[in-house]
PDB file of C-alpha atoms in Angstrom:
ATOM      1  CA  UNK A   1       7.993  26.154   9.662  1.00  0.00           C
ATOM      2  CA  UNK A   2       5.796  26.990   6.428  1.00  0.00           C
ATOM      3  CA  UNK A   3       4.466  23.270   6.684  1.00  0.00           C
ATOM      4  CA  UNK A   4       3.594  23.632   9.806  1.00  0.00           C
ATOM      5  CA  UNK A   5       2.114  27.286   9.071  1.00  0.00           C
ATOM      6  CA  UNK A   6      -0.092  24.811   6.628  1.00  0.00           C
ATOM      7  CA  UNK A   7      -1.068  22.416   9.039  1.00  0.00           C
ATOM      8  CA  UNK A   8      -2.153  25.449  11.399  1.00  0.00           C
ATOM      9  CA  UNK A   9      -4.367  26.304   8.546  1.00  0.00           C
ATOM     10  CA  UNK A  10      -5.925  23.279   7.790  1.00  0.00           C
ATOM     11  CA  UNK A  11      -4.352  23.229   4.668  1.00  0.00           C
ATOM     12  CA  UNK A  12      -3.372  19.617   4.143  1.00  0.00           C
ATOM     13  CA  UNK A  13      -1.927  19.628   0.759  1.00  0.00           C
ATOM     14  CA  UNK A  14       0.431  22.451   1.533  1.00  0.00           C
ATOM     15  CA  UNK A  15       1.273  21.495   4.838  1.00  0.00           C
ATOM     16  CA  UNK A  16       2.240  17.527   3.043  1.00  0.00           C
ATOM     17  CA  UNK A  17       3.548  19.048  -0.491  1.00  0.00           C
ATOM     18  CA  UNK A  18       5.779  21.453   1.520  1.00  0.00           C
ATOM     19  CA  UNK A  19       8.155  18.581   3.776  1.00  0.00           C
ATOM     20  CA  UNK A  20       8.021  16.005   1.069  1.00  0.00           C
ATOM     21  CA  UNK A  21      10.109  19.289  -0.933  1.00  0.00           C
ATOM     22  CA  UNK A  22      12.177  19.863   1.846  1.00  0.00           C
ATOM     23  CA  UNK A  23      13.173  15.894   2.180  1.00  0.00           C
ATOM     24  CA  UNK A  24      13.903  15.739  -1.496  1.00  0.00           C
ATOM     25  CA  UNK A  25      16.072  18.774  -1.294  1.00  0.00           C
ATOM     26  CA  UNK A  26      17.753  18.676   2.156  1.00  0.00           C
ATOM     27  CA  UNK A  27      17.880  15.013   2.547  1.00  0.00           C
ATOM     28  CA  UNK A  28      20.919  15.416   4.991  1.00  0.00           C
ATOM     29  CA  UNK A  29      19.458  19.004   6.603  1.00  0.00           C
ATOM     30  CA  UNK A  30      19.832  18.131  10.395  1.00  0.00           C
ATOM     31  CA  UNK A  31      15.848  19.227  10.949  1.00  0.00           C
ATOM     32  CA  UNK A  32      14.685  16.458   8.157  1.00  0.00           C
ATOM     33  CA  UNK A  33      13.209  13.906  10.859  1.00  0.00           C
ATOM     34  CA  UNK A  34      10.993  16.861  11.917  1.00  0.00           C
ATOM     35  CA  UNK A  35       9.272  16.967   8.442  1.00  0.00           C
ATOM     36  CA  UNK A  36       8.523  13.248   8.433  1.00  0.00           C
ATOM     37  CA  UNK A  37       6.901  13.860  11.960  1.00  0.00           C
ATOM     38  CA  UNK A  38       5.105  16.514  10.575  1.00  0.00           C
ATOM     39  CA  UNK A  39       4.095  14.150   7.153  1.00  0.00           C
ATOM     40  CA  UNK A  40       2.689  11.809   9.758  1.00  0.00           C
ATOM     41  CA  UNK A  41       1.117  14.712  12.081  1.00  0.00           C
ATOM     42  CA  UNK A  42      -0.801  15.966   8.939  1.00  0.00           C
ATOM     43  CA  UNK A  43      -2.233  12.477   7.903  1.00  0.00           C
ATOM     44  CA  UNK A  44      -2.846  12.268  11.274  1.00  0.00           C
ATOM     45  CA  UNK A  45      -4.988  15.127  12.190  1.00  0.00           C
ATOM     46  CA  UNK A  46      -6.435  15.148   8.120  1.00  0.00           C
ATOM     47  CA  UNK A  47      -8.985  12.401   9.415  1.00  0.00           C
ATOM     48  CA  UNK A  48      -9.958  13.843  13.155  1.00  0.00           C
ATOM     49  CA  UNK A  49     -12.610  16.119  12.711  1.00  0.00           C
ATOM     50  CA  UNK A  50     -14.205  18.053  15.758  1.00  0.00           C
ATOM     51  CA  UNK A  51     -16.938  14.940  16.105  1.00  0.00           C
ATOM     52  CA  UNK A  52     -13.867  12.688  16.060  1.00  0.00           C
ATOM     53  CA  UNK A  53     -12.442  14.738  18.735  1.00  0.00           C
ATOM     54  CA  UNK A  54     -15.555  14.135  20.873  1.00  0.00           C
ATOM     55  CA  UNK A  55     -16.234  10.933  19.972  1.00  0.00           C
ATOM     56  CA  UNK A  56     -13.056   8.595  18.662  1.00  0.00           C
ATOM     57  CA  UNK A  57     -14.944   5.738  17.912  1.00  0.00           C
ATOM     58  CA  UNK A  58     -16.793   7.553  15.042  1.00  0.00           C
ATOM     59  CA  UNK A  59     -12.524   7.212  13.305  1.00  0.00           C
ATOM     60  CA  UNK A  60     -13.431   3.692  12.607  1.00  0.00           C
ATOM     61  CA  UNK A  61     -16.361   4.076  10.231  1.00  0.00           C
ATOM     62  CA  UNK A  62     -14.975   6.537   7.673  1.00  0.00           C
ATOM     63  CA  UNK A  63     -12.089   6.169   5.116  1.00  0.00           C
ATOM     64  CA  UNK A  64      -8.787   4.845   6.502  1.00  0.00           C
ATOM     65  CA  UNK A  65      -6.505   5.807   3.816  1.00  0.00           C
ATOM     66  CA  UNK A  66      -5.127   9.293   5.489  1.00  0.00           C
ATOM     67  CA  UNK A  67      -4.284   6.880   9.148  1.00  0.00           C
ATOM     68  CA  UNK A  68      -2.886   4.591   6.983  1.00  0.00           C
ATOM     69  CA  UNK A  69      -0.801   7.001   5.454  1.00  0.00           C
ATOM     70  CA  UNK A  70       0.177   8.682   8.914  1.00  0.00           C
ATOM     71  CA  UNK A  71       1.204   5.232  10.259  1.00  0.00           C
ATOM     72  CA  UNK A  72       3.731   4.832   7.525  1.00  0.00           C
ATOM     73  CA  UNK A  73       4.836   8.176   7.695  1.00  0.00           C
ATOM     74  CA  UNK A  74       5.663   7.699  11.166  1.00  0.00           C
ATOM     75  CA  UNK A  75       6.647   3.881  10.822  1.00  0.00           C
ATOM     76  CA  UNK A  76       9.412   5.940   8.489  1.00  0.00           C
ATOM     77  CA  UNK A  77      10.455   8.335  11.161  1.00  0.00           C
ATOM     78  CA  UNK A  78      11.191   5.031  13.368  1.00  0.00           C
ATOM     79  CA  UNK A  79      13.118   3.677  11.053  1.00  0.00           C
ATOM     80  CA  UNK A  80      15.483   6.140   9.680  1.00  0.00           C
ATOM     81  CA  UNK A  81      15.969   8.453  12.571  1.00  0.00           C
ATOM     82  CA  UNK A  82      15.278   6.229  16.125  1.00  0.00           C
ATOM     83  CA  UNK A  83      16.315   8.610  18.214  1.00  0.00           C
ATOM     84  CA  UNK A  84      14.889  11.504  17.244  1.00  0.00           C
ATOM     85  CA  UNK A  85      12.816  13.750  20.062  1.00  0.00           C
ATOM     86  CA  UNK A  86       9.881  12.810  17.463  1.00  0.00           C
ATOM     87  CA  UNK A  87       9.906   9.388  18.135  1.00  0.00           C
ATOM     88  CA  UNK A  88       7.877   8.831  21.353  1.00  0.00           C
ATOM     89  CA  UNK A  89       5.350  10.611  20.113  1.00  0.00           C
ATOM     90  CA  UNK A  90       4.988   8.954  16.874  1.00  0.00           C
ATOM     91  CA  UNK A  91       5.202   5.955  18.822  1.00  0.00           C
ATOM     92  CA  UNK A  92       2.238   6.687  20.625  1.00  0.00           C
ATOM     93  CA  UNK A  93       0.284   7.622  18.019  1.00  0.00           C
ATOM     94  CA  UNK A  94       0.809   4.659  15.962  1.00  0.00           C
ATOM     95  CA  UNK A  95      -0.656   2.402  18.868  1.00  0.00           C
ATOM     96  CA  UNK A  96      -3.331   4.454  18.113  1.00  0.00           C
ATOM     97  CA  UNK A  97      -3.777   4.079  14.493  1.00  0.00           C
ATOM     98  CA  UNK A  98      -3.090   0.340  15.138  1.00  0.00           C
ATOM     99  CA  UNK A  99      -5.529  -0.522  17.253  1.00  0.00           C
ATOM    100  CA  UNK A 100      -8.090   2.053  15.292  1.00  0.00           C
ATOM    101  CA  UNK A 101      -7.317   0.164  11.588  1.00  0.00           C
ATOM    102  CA  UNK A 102      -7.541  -3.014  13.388  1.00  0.00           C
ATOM    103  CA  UNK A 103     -11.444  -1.994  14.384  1.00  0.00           C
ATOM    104  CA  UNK A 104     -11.879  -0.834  10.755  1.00  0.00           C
ATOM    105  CA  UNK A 105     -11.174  -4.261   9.462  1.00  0.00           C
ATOM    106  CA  UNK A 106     -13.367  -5.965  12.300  1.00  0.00           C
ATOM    107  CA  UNK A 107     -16.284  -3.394  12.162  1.00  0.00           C
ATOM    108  CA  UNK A 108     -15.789  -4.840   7.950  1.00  0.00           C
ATOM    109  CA  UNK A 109     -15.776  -8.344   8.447  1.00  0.00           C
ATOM    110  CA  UNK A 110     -18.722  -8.209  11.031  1.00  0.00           C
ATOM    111  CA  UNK A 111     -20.601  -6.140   7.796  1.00  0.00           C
ATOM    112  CA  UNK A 112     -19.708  -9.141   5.439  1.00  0.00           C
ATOM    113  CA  UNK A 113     -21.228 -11.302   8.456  1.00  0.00           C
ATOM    114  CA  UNK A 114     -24.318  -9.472   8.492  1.00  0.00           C
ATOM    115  CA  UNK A 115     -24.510 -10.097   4.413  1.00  0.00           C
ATOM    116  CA  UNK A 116     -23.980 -14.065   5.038  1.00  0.00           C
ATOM    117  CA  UNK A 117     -20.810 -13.015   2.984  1.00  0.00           C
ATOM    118  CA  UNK A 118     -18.614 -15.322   5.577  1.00  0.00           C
ATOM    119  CA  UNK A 119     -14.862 -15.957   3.292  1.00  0.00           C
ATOM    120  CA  UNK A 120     -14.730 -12.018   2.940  1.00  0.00           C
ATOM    121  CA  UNK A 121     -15.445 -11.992   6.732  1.00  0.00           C
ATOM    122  CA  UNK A 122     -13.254 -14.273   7.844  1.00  0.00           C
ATOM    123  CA  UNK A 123     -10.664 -13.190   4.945  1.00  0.00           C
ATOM    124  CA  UNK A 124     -11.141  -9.854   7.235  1.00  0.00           C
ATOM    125  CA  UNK A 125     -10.337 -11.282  10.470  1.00  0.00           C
ATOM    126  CA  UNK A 126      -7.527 -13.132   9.414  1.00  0.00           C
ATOM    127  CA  UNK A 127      -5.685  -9.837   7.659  1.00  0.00           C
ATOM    128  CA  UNK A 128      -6.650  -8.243  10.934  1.00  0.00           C
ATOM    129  CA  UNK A 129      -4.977 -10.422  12.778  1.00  0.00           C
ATOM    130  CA  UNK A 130      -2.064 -10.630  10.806  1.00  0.00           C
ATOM    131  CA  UNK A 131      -1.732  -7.075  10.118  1.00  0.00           C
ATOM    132  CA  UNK A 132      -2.467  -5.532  13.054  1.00  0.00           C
ATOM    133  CA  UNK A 133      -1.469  -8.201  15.789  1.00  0.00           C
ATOM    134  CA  UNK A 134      -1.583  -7.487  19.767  1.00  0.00           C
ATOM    135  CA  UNK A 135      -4.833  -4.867  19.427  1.00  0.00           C
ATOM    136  CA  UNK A 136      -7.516  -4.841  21.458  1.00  0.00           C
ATOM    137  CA  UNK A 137      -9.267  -6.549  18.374  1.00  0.00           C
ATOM    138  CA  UNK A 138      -7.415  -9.777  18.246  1.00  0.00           C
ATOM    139  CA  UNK A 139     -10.341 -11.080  20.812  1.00  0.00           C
ATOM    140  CA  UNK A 140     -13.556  -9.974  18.464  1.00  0.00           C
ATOM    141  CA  UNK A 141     -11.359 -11.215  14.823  1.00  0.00           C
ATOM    142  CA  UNK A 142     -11.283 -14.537  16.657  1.00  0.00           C
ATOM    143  CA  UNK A 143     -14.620 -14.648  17.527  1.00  0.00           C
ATOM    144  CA  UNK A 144     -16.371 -13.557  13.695  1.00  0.00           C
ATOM    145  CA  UNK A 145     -13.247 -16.340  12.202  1.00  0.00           C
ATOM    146  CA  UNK A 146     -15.014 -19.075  14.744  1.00  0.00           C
ATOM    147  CA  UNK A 147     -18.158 -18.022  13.601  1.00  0.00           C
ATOM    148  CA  UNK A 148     -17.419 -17.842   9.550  1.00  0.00           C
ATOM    149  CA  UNK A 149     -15.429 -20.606   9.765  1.00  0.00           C
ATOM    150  CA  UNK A 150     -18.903 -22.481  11.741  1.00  0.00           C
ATOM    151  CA  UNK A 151     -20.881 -21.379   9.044  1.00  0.00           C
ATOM    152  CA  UNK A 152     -18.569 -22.574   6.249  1.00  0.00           C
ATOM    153  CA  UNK A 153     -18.713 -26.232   8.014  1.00  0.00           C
ATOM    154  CA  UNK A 154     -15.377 -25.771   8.125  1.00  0.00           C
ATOM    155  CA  UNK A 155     -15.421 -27.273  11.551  1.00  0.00           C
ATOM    156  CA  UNK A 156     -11.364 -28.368  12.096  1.00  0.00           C
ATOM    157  CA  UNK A 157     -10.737 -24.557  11.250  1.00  0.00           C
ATOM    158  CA  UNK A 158     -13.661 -23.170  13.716  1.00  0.00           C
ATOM    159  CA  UNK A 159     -12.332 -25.740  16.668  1.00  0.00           C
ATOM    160  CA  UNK A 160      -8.673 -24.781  15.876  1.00  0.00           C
ATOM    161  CA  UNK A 161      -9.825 -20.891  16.235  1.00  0.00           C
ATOM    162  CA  UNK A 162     -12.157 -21.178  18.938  1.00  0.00           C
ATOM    163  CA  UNK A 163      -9.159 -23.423  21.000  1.00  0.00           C
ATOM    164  CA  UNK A 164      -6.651 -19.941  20.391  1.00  0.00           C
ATOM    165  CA  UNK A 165      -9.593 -17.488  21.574  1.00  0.00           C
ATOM    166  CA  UNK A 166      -9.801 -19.848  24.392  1.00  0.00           C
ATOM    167  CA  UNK A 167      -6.176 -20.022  25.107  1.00  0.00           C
ATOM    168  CA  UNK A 168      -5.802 -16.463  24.755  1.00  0.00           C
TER     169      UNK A 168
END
C-alpha cells in the first residue's frame, strides 16, 4: 500500500524502490504478484504525461527506456504468477507497449532514411520486426527494408522483402 501511496504521488522512485524491498523480503508473501503489477504500473504511467494522455502518439518520440522497463516488469508477472487477477491487465497493457516500441524503432529507421543512413535503417526494421512481431508496424518495417535494401542495390533482398509485404 505505501508503493502505491508513491505512485499516487508521482513519486516514482519510492513507489519502484518500495516493491522491489518487499519482493526481496517476502518473496513467498501471498500479495507479491501485486508488487510486480505495481513495478510495471509505475514504469508504465512514469512515461504518460498529461500531453501523452491527450495525444498517445506523442509516446513514440521520447525515451523508451521506462516502457521498456514496464513491459518486462509485466512480461515477469506473466511468467511467475499466470493466474494472478493482475494478469489481464498487464496483458493489455503490454499490447500496448508492443505495438508503441515497435513505432519507436520505425519512426528511427525512417530518421536514418531521411539521413541516406540506409544499413542503420534497415538494421531498424529488421530488429523491429523481430522484436516486436504481429504490430501494426510489421507493414511500414517492410516497406523502409524494401526501400534500404533498393537503395543498397541489394536487389535479391528488396524483391525477397517486397514479395512478404506483398504476401502479407
Amino acid at each position: 500500500d505505501l508503493s502505491y501511496a508513491y505512485f499516487k504521488a508521482h513519486e516514482a522512485q519510492n513507489a519502484l524502490s518500495t516493491p522491489n524491498r518487499f519482493i526481496r523480503t517476502y518473496p513467498t508473501h501471498p500479495n507479491v504478484d501485486y508488487a510486480f503489477y505495481l513495478k510495471g504500473l509505475v514504469n508504465y504511467e512514469e512515461n504518460l504525461g498529461f500531453l501523452e494522455r491527450l495525444m498517445p502518439k506523442r509516446v513514440r518520440d521520447r525515451d523508451q527506456t521506462k516502457l521498456r522497463d514496464a513491459f518486462v516488469d509485466f512480461s515477469e508477472l506473466l511468467r511467475r504468477f499466470p493466474d494472478s487477477r493482475y494478469v489481464p491487465d498487464a496483458r493489455q497493457r503490454m499490447v500496448y507497449l508492443r505495438n508503441n516500441l515497435a513505432a519507436y524503432e520505425i519512426g528511427v529507421a525512417n530518421f536514418y532514411m531521411g539521413y541516406k543512413a540506409y544499413v542503420a535503417a534497415a538494421n531498424r526494421a529488421r530488429f523491429a520486426l523481430e522484436t516486436y512481431p504481429n504490430t501494426p508496424e510489421n507493414e511500414e518495417a517492410l516497406v523502409v527494408l524494401h526501400q534500404a535494401y533498393t537503395q543498397l542495390n541489394l536487389t535479391e533482398l528488396a524483391d525477397s522483402t517486397m514479395q512478404v509485404l506483398t504476401l502479407n
